[in-house]
Coordinates of C-alpha atoms in Angstrom, one line a residue:
Chain A
M511 CA 34.3 29.8 0.8
K512 CA 38.0 29.0 1.2
L513 CA 37.5 28.9 5.0
I514 CA 34.7 26.3 4.6
T515 CA 36.8 24.2 2.2
T516 CA 39.6 24.1 4.6
V517 CA 37.8 24.0 7.9
I518 CA 35.3 21.2 7.1
P519 CA 38.0 18.6 6.1
V520 CA 39.9 19.5 9.2
L521 CA 36.8 19.0 11.3
V522 CA 36.0 15.8 9.5
G523 CA 39.5 14.6 10.1
L524 CA 39.4 15.5 13.7
F525 CA 36.2 13.6 14.3
T526 CA 37.0 10.5 12.2
L527 CA 39.9 9.6 14.4
S528 CA 40.2 6.0 15.4
S529 CA 38.9 5.4 18.9
Q530 CA 40.2 2.9 21.3
A531 CA 38.0 -0.1 22.2
G532 CA 35.7 0.7 25.2
E533 CA 36.8 4.3 25.0
N534 CA 34.8 7.1 26.6
I535 CA 33.9 9.8 24.1
D536 CA 32.6 13.3 24.3
K537 CA 32.5 15.0 20.9
S538 CA 30.4 17.5 19.1
L539 CA 30.0 18.8 15.6
P540 CA 28.3 22.0 14.2
I541 CA 25.2 21.3 12.1
N542 CA 26.2 23.7 9.2
N543 CA 23.7 22.9 6.5
A544 CA 23.0 19.2 7.5
T545 CA 19.3 18.2 7.8
K546 CA 19.6 14.6 8.6
V547 CA 21.5 12.4 11.2
T548 CA 22.2 8.7 10.4
I549 CA 23.2 6.6 13.4
E550 CA 24.4 3.0 13.2
N551 CA 25.2 1.0 16.3
L552 CA 25.3 -2.8 16.4
R553 CA 24.6 -3.4 20.1
G554 CA 24.3 -1.6 23.4
N555 CA 22.1 1.4 24.3
V556 CA 21.7 4.6 22.5
V557 CA 19.7 7.6 23.7
I558 CA 18.8 10.3 21.2
V559 CA 17.4 13.6 22.5
G560 CA 16.2 16.6 20.4
G561 CA 16.5 20.1 21.6
A562 CA 20.1 21.1 21.1
E563 CA 20.9 24.4 19.4
N564 CA 23.1 24.2 16.4
N565 CA 25.3 21.3 17.0
I566 CA 25.3 17.5 17.6
S567 CA 27.0 16.0 20.6
V568 CA 27.8 12.4 21.3
K569 CA 28.8 11.3 24.8
G570 CA 29.3 7.9 26.4
E571 CA 31.3 4.7 26.0
L572 CA 32.0 2.8 22.8
D573 CA 31.5 -0.9 22.4
D574 CA 34.5 -2.9 23.8
K575 CA 35.1 -4.4 20.4
A576 CA 34.6 -1.2 18.4
E577 CA 37.2 -0.7 15.7
K578 CA 36.5 2.9 14.9
F579 CA 34.0 5.7 15.7
I580 CA 32.9 7.8 12.7
F581 CA 31.3 11.2 13.4
E582 CA 31.4 13.3 10.3
Q583 CA 29.3 15.3 7.9
E584 CA 28.6 13.9 4.5
G585 CA 26.8 16.4 2.4
S586 CA 23.5 17.2 4.0
Q587 CA 23.7 14.3 6.5
I588 CA 25.8 13.7 9.6
L589 CA 26.9 10.1 10.1
I590 CA 27.4 8.6 13.6
K591 CA 28.7 5.1 13.3
V592 CA 30.3 2.6 15.7
V593 CA 32.4 0.4 13.3
M594 CA 32.6 -3.2 14.5
P595 CA 34.7 -6.1 13.2
R596 CA 33.0 -7.8 10.3
H597 CA 33.7 -11.3 11.6
L598 CA 31.5 -10.8 14.7
G599 CA 28.9 -13.6 14.4
H600 CA 25.2 -13.3 15.1
G601 CA 25.8 -15.0 18.4
S602 CA 27.7 -12.0 19.8
W603 CA 24.8 -9.6 19.3
N604 CA 23.6 -10.0 22.9
E605 CA 27.0 -9.0 24.5
N606 CA 27.4 -5.6 26.0
G607 CA 27.9 -2.8 23.5
S608 CA 28.1 0.9 23.2
D609 CA 26.4 3.2 25.7
L610 CA 25.9 6.6 23.9
T611 CA 23.8 9.7 24.4
I612 CA 23.3 11.9 21.3
N613 CA 21.9 15.4 21.6
L614 CA 20.8 17.1 18.4
P615 CA 18.5 19.8 17.1
A616 CA 14.8 18.8 17.1
H617 CA 14.3 19.9 13.5
M618 CA 16.7 17.2 12.1
K619 CA 15.6 14.0 10.5
V620 CA 16.8 10.9 12.3
N621 CA 17.6 7.5 10.9
F622 CA 18.8 4.8 13.3
S623 CA 19.8 1.2 12.4
G624 CA 20.8 -1.2 15.2
V625 CA 20.8 -4.9 15.6
S626 CA 20.6 -5.7 19.3
S627 CA 20.9 -2.1 20.2
N628 CA 18.2 -0.6 22.4
V629 CA 17.3 2.9 21.5
K630 CA 15.5 5.7 23.4
L631 CA 14.4 8.6 21.3
S632 CA 12.6 11.8 22.4
D633 CA 11.6 15.4 21.3
I634 CA 12.2 15.2 17.6
E635 CA 10.0 17.3 15.3
N636 CA 11.1 15.9 11.9
D637 CA 10.9 12.5 10.2
V638 CA 12.2 9.5 12.2
D639 CA 13.1 6.0 11.0
I640 CA 14.3 3.5 13.6
Q641 CA 15.0 -0.1 12.8
T642 CA 16.4 -2.8 15.1
V643 CA 16.5 -6.6 15.0
S644 CA 16.3 -7.5 18.7
G645 CA 16.7 -4.2 20.3
D646 CA 13.9 -2.4 22.2
I647 CA 12.7 1.0 21.0
K648 CA 11.3 3.6 23.3
A649 CA 10.0 6.8 21.6
T650 CA 8.6 9.9 23.3
N651 CA 7.2 13.1 21.9
L652 CA 7.9 12.7 18.2
S653 CA 5.9 14.5 15.5
N654 CA 5.9 14.1 11.7
M655 CA 6.6 10.9 9.8
V656 CA 7.6 8.2 12.3
H657 CA 8.6 4.6 11.5
L658 CA 9.6 2.4 14.4
S659 CA 10.3 -1.2 13.4
S660 CA 11.8 -4.2 15.2
V661 CA 11.9 -7.9 14.7
S662 CA 11.8 -9.3 18.3
G663 CA 12.3 -6.0 20.2
N664 CA 9.5 -4.4 22.1
I665 CA 8.3 -0.9 21.1
R666 CA 7.0 1.6 23.6
S667 CA 5.8 4.9 22.4
E668 CA 4.2 7.9 24.0
D669 CA 3.0 11.3 22.8
L670 CA 3.6 10.6 19.1
D671 CA 1.8 12.8 16.5
G672 CA 1.8 12.6 12.7
E673 CA 2.0 9.7 10.3
L674 CA 2.9 6.8 12.7
H675 CA 4.0 3.4 11.6
L676 CA 4.9 0.9 14.3
S677 CA 5.7 -2.7 13.5
S678 CA 7.3 -5.8 15.0
V679 CA 7.4 -9.5 14.3
S680 CA 7.3 -11.0 17.8
G681 CA 7.9 -7.9 20.0
D682 CA 5.1 -6.3 21.9
I683 CA 3.9 -2.8 21.0
R684 CA 2.6 -0.4 23.6
D685 CA 1.5 3.0 22.5
K686 CA 0.1 5.8 24.6
Q687 CA -1.4 9.2 23.7
S688 CA -0.7 9.1 20.0
S689 CA -2.5 11.3 17.5
G690 CA -2.6 11.7 13.8
R691 CA -2.7 8.6 11.7
L692 CA -1.6 5.4 13.4
S693 CA -0.6 2.1 11.8
I694 CA 0.5 -0.9 13.9
K695 CA 1.4 -4.3 12.5
V696 CA 2.7 -7.3 14.4
V697 CA 2.9 -11.0 13.7
S698 CA 2.9 -12.7 17.1
G699 CA 3.5 -9.7 19.4
N700 CA 0.7 -8.1 21.5
V701 CA -0.5 -4.6 20.9
T702 CA -1.8 -2.1 23.4
T703 CA -2.7 1.4 22.3
Q704 CA -4.5 4.3 23.9
S705 CA -4.8 6.8 21.1
S706 CA -6.7 9.8 19.8
A707 CA -5.5 9.2 16.2
S708 CA -8.2 9.9 13.7
E709 CA -7.2 7.1 11.4
V710 CA -6.1 3.8 12.9
S711 CA -5.0 0.6 11.1
L712 CA -4.1 -2.6 13.0
G713 CA -2.9 -5.9 11.6
T714 CA -1.9 -9.0 13.6
V715 CA -1.5 -12.7 12.9
S716 CA -1.6 -14.3 16.3
G717 CA -1.0 -11.3 18.7
E718 CA -3.6 -10.1 21.1
V719 CA -4.8 -6.5 20.7
Y720 CA -6.2 -4.0 23.3
V721 CA -7.1 -0.5 22.1
Q722 CA -8.7 2.6 23.6
L723 CA -9.6 5.0 20.8
A724 CA -11.0 8.5 21.2
K725 CA -13.1 9.8 18.3
V726 CA -11.7 7.7 15.5
D727 CA -12.8 8.6 12.0
E728 CA -11.6 5.4 10.4
L729 CA -10.5 2.2 12.0
S730 CA -9.3 -0.8 10.1
V731 CA -8.4 -4.1 11.8
S732 CA -7.2 -7.4 10.3
M733 CA -6.5 -10.3 12.6
V734 CA -6.0 -14.0 12.1
S735 CA -6.1 -15.9 15.4
G736 CA -5.5 -13.2 18.0
D737 CA -8.4 -11.6 20.1
F738 CA -9.3 -8.0 19.9
D739 CA -10.6 -5.9 22.8
G740 CA -11.5 -2.3 22.1
V741 CA -13.1 0.6 23.8
I742 CA -13.8 2.8 20.8
H743 CA -15.5 6.2 20.3
V744 CA -16.5 6.3 16.7
A745 CA -16.7 9.9 15.3
D746 CA -19.8 11.1 13.3
N747 CA -19.7 9.7 9.8
G748 CA -16.9 7.3 10.9
L749 CA -16.0 4.0 9.4
V750 CA -15.0 0.8 11.3
K751 CA -13.9 -2.2 9.3
M752 CA -12.7 -5.3 11.1
S753 CA -12.0 -8.9 10.0
S754 CA -10.9 -11.9 12.0
V755 CA -10.5 -15.6 11.2
S756 CA -10.6 -17.4 14.5
G757 CA -10.0 -14.5 17.0
D758 CA -12.8 -12.9 19.0
L759 CA -13.7 -9.3 18.4
R760 CA -15.1 -7.5 21.5
L761 CA -16.0 -3.9 21.0
K762 CA -17.3 -1.4 23.5
L763 CA -18.6 1.6 21.6
N764 CA -19.8 5.0 22.6
E765 CA -23.4 4.9 23.7
D766 CA -24.5 7.7 21.3
I767 CA -23.0 6.0 18.2
Q768 CA -25.2 6.5 15.1
A769 CA -24.2 3.8 12.7
K770 CA -25.3 1.1 10.3
F771 CA -24.0 -2.3 11.6
K772 CA -23.2 -5.2 9.3
V773 CA -21.8 -8.1 11.2
F774 CA -21.2 -11.4 9.5
A775 CA -19.8 -14.8 10.7
N776 CA -18.9 -17.4 8.1
A777 CA -18.5 -20.6 10.0
G778 CA -20.0 -20.8 13.5
G779 CA -18.9 -17.6 15.2
K780 CA -21.4 -16.2 17.7
L781 CA -22.7 -12.7 17.2
I782 CA -23.7 -11.1 20.4
N783 CA -25.4 -7.7 20.3
K784 CA -25.8 -5.7 23.5
L785 CA -26.2 -2.4 21.7
S786 CA -29.8 -2.9 20.6
K787 CA -32.5 -5.6 20.7
D788 CA -31.6 -6.9 17.2
K789 CA -30.6 -10.5 17.1
A790 CA -28.3 -12.4 14.7
Q791 CA -30.0 -14.4 12.0
E792 CA -28.6 -17.8 11.3
A793 CA -28.5 -19.0 7.7
E794 CA -31.1 -21.6 6.8
Y795 CA -28.4 -23.8 5.4
G796 CA -24.9 -23.8 6.6
P797 CA -23.2 -22.4 9.7
S798 CA -23.1 -18.7 8.7
S799 CA -25.0 -16.0 10.5
K800 CA -25.5 -12.2 10.2
L801 CA -26.5 -9.3 12.3
Y802 CA -27.7 -6.2 10.5
F803 CA -29.2 -3.2 12.3
V804 CA -29.1 0.6 12.4
K805 CA -28.6 2.7 15.4
G806 CA -29.6 6.4 15.4
D807 CA -29.4 8.1 12.0
G808 CA -26.9 5.5 10.8
S809 CA -24.4 8.1 9.6
S810 CA -21.4 5.9 10.5
T811 CA -20.6 2.4 9.3
V812 CA -19.5 -0.6 11.3
K813 CA -18.6 -3.7 9.3
L814 CA -17.3 -6.7 11.1
K815 CA -16.5 -10.1 9.6
T816 CA -15.3 -13.3 11.2
V817 CA -14.9 -16.9 10.1
S818 CA -15.2 -18.7 13.4
G819 CA -14.5 -16.1 16.1
D820 CA -17.2 -14.6 18.3
V821 CA -18.2 -10.9 18.0
T822 CA -19.5 -9.0 20.9
L823 CA -20.9 -5.5 20.6
S824 CA -21.7 -3.4 23.7
T825 CA -21.5 0.1 25.1
K826 CA -18.6 1.6 27.1
Chain B
M599 CA -29.8 1.9 -116.4
N600 CA -32.2 4.8 -115.6
K601 CA -33.4 5.9 -112.3
Q602 CA -36.8 4.2 -112.5
N603 CA -35.3 0.8 -113.4
S604 CA -32.9 0.8 -110.4
E605 CA -35.8 1.7 -108.0
Q606 CA -37.9 -1.2 -109.4
L607 CA -35.0 -3.6 -108.9
L608 CA -34.4 -2.5 -105.3
A609 CA -38.1 -2.9 -104.5
A610 CA -38.1 -6.4 -106.0
Q611 CA -35.0 -7.4 -104.0
L612 CA -36.6 -6.0 -100.8
S613 CA -39.7 -8.0 -101.4
D614 CA -37.6 -11.1 -101.8
L615 CA -36.0 -10.7 -98.5
P616 CA -37.4 -13.1 -95.6
K617 CA -39.8 -11.4 -93.1
E618 CA -37.8 -12.9 -90.1
L619 CA -34.2 -13.4 -89.6
T620 CA -33.1 -16.2 -87.3
P621 CA -29.7 -15.8 -85.6
K622 CA -27.1 -18.3 -86.4
R623 CA -26.9 -19.3 -82.7
D624 CA -29.5 -19.2 -79.9
L625 CA -29.0 -15.9 -78.2
W626 CA -31.9 -16.3 -75.8
L627 CA -30.0 -18.6 -73.5
G628 CA -27.4 -15.9 -73.0
I629 CA -29.9 -13.2 -72.5
E630 CA -31.8 -15.3 -70.0
K631 CA -28.6 -16.1 -68.1
G632 CA -27.7 -12.4 -68.1
I633 CA -31.0 -11.4 -66.6
H634 CA -30.8 -14.1 -63.9
N635 CA -27.2 -13.1 -63.0
K636 CA -28.2 -9.5 -62.6
T637 CA -31.0 -10.5 -60.2
Q638 CA -28.6 -12.7 -58.2
L639 CA -26.0 -9.9 -58.1
E640 CA -28.6 -7.5 -56.7
V641 CA -29.7 -10.0 -54.1
S642 CA -26.1 -10.7 -53.2
N643 CA -25.3 -7.0 -52.9
K644 CA -28.3 -6.5 -50.7
A645 CA -27.1 -9.3 -48.4
K646 CA -23.6 -7.9 -48.4
N647 CA -24.9 -4.5 -47.4
Q648 CA -26.6 -6.2 -44.5
Y649 CA -23.3 -7.8 -43.3
V650 CA -21.2 -4.7 -43.4
P651 CA -22.4 -3.1 -40.1
L652 CA -22.3 -6.5 -38.5
S653 CA -18.7 -7.0 -39.6
W654 CA -17.7 -3.7 -38.3
A655 CA -19.4 -4.4 -34.9
A656 CA -17.7 -7.8 -34.7
S657 CA -14.3 -6.2 -35.5
V658 CA -14.8 -3.5 -32.8
V659 CA -15.8 -6.1 -30.3
F660 CA -12.9 -8.3 -31.2
A661 CA -10.4 -5.4 -31.0
V662 CA -11.8 -4.4 -27.6
L663 CA -11.6 -8.0 -26.3
L664 CA -8.0 -8.3 -27.6
T665 CA -7.0 -5.1 -26.0
W666 CA -8.6 -6.1 -22.7
G667 CA -6.8 -9.4 -22.8
V668 CA -3.4 -7.8 -23.5
I669 CA -3.7 -4.8 -21.2
S670 CA -5.5 -6.2 -18.2
P671 CA -3.1 -7.9 -15.7
Q672 CA -3.0 -11.7 -15.7
Q673 CA -5.2 -12.9 -12.9
A674 CA -5.2 -16.2 -11.2
D675 CA -8.3 -18.2 -11.9
S676 CA -9.4 -18.3 -8.2
P677 CA -8.4 -16.7 -4.9
A678 CA -6.9 -20.1 -3.8
E679 CA -4.7 -20.0 -6.9
L680 CA -3.7 -16.5 -6.2
V681 CA -2.5 -17.5 -2.7
V682 CA -0.5 -20.4 -4.2
E683 CA 1.0 -18.0 -6.7
M684 CA 1.9 -15.5 -4.0
Q685 CA 3.6 -18.1 -1.9
Q686 CA 5.5 -19.5 -5.0
N687 CA 6.6 -16.0 -5.9
F688 CA 7.7 -15.4 -2.3
E689 CA 9.7 -18.6 -2.2
Q690 CA 11.5 -17.6 -5.5
Q691 CA 12.3 -14.2 -4.1
K692 CA 13.6 -15.7 -0.9
Q693 CA 15.8 -18.2 -2.7
A694 CA 17.1 -15.5 -5.0
M695 CA 17.9 -13.3 -2.0
L696 CA 19.7 -16.1 -0.2
V697 CA 21.7 -16.8 -3.4
T698 CA 22.6 -13.1 -3.5
Y699 CA 23.8 -13.3 0.1
G700 CA 26.0 -16.3 -0.7
Q701 CA 23.7 -19.1 0.5
P702 CA 24.1 -18.6 4.2
K703 CA 23.3 -21.5 6.5
L704 CA 20.1 -20.6 8.3
A705 CA 20.7 -23.6 10.7
D706 CA 23.8 -21.8 12.0
L707 CA 21.8 -18.8 13.3
P708 CA 21.3 -18.4 17.1
E709 CA 18.1 -20.1 18.4
S710 CA 16.4 -16.7 19.0
L711 CA 16.7 -15.8 15.3
K712 CA 15.8 -19.2 14.0
K713 CA 12.7 -18.9 16.1
Q714 CA 11.8 -15.6 14.4
L715 CA 12.1 -17.2 11.0
E716 CA 10.1 -20.2 12.2
D717 CA 7.4 -17.9 13.6
L718 CA 7.1 -16.0 10.3
A719 CA 6.9 -19.2 8.3
S720 CA 4.3 -20.5 10.7
A721 CA 2.3 -17.2 10.5
R722 CA 2.4 -17.5 6.7
K723 CA 1.0 -21.0 7.0
S724 CA -1.8 -19.9 9.4
I725 CA -2.8 -17.1 7.0
E726 CA -2.7 -19.5 4.1
N727 CA -5.1 -21.9 5.9
A728 CA -7.3 -19.0 6.9
L729 CA -7.5 -17.9 3.3
L730 CA -8.7 -21.4 2.4
E731 CA -11.7 -20.8 4.7
D732 CA -12.2 -17.3 3.6
P733 CA -10.7 -17.1 0.1
A734 CA -11.9 -13.6 -0.9
N735 CA -10.7 -11.8 2.2
N736 CA -8.5 -9.0 1.0
D737 CA -7.4 -8.1 4.5
L738 CA -5.9 -11.6 4.9
L739 CA -4.1 -11.2 1.5
N740 CA -2.6 -8.0 2.8
I741 CA -1.5 -9.6 6.0
L742 CA 0.1 -12.4 4.0
R743 CA 1.9 -9.9 1.8
W744 CA 3.1 -8.0 4.8
T745 CA 4.3 -11.2 6.6
Q746 CA 6.2 -12.3 3.5
A747 CA 7.8 -8.8 3.4
Q748 CA 8.8 -9.1 7.1
E749 CA 10.5 -12.4 6.4
L750 CA 12.5 -11.0 3.5
E751 CA 13.3 -7.9 5.6
L752 CA 14.6 -10.1 8.4
L753 CA 16.8 -12.0 5.9
T754 CA 18.1 -8.6 4.7
K755 CA 18.9 -7.6 8.2
L756 CA 20.7 -10.8 9.0
F757 CA 22.7 -11.2 5.8
S758 CA 22.8 -8.1 3.6
P759 CA 26.2 -6.4 3.3
Q760 CA 24.6 -3.2 4.4
W761 CA 23.4 -4.6 7.7
Q762 CA 26.6 -6.8 8.0
S763 CA 28.5 -3.5 8.1
I764 CA 26.6 -2.2 11.1

């Protein structure tokens, strides 16, 4: 016990040393009982890789204007922080920053906050929460609870599994080979996903969406003015719910889909059905129209609603 | 006076007594009134008995309605009003947040960040307009809520002490 109480402060002291601006660093720290890593870097590039044994290492070059580099254990978390001068304005976010590579054990939770810092993250098996303002995020091979969020940065993800939440305001999101439960939200960014997630939820305001979904149990899509293109395999007893205001919804569904279809357009949207011979019925009064039909045993449900966008249903 | 004499005297006095005795005041009025009142009381009690279950039912209904009114959340009268209310609450939250952060000048932000805020405000407007066309669309309400949250989150990232220290 005495050893721990004396060694840890010494280690902390060693690794909290002030670093010179633009300095190269190569440091490592034993994990001890830590379960979480919190990383803060204003600008630059950070690579985070899981797979190390029982220590965390940081290598690379600090930001030219870094005042201090903190690398220490605080209870159950390890903090890695590039401390920058407080008077740096928002305008300096796009200048060159730190260039760091962090290796850590795959079982640790990872939190990252950066402003214009790009981050690449791979091979983590525990919860991950990444937030940037304008920095891009690239995530590969993560499993568990994953939150990736940016304001104007783009998000690229591949081989994610678990409870996945990807969001951006104006950045684009491109997801590949995800599984588990996937939620994507953007305001004006575009979304592309090729996923085998069983539950998928998508929300956009003006962004365009293209999805390829394999055996989805539940799909929920809300769009305002963007268009949606989807190649979707709906699982048995699946549920698809989509709503759009002025954006078009184009769905290519599995040929053997067994579902009840309820498609409704409030104000002039065209309903085009290439799945069966059923035709849309226009309301006697007003511009609304509806298309109701059943395919196969109707075990799944497809509900689509639009105000003025067009809806097209066809097979893959 | 012997016993026979006294009996004769009593018999004579009895025979002198009048056959009928008229009361000093007319009691029939009182009796009649008494009978009438009793009938009224019975009728009134019957009526009262009929009202008791109704009163209980009314009390229970009133109590239920009162409880419903107090416990159930205050709801806007229409979806359109709900949207207006949501936007007003959002503006209040945003202003309160900016005050907390020392009233930063948004105009001083770099163009790229100003554009993000403008895009978010414009997205909110688009959703609000869309909700006018499709007022009962819960998905749109959720997107509006999320867009508002993104705007507040962006302000937090731009001005909160926590993010300023990154």
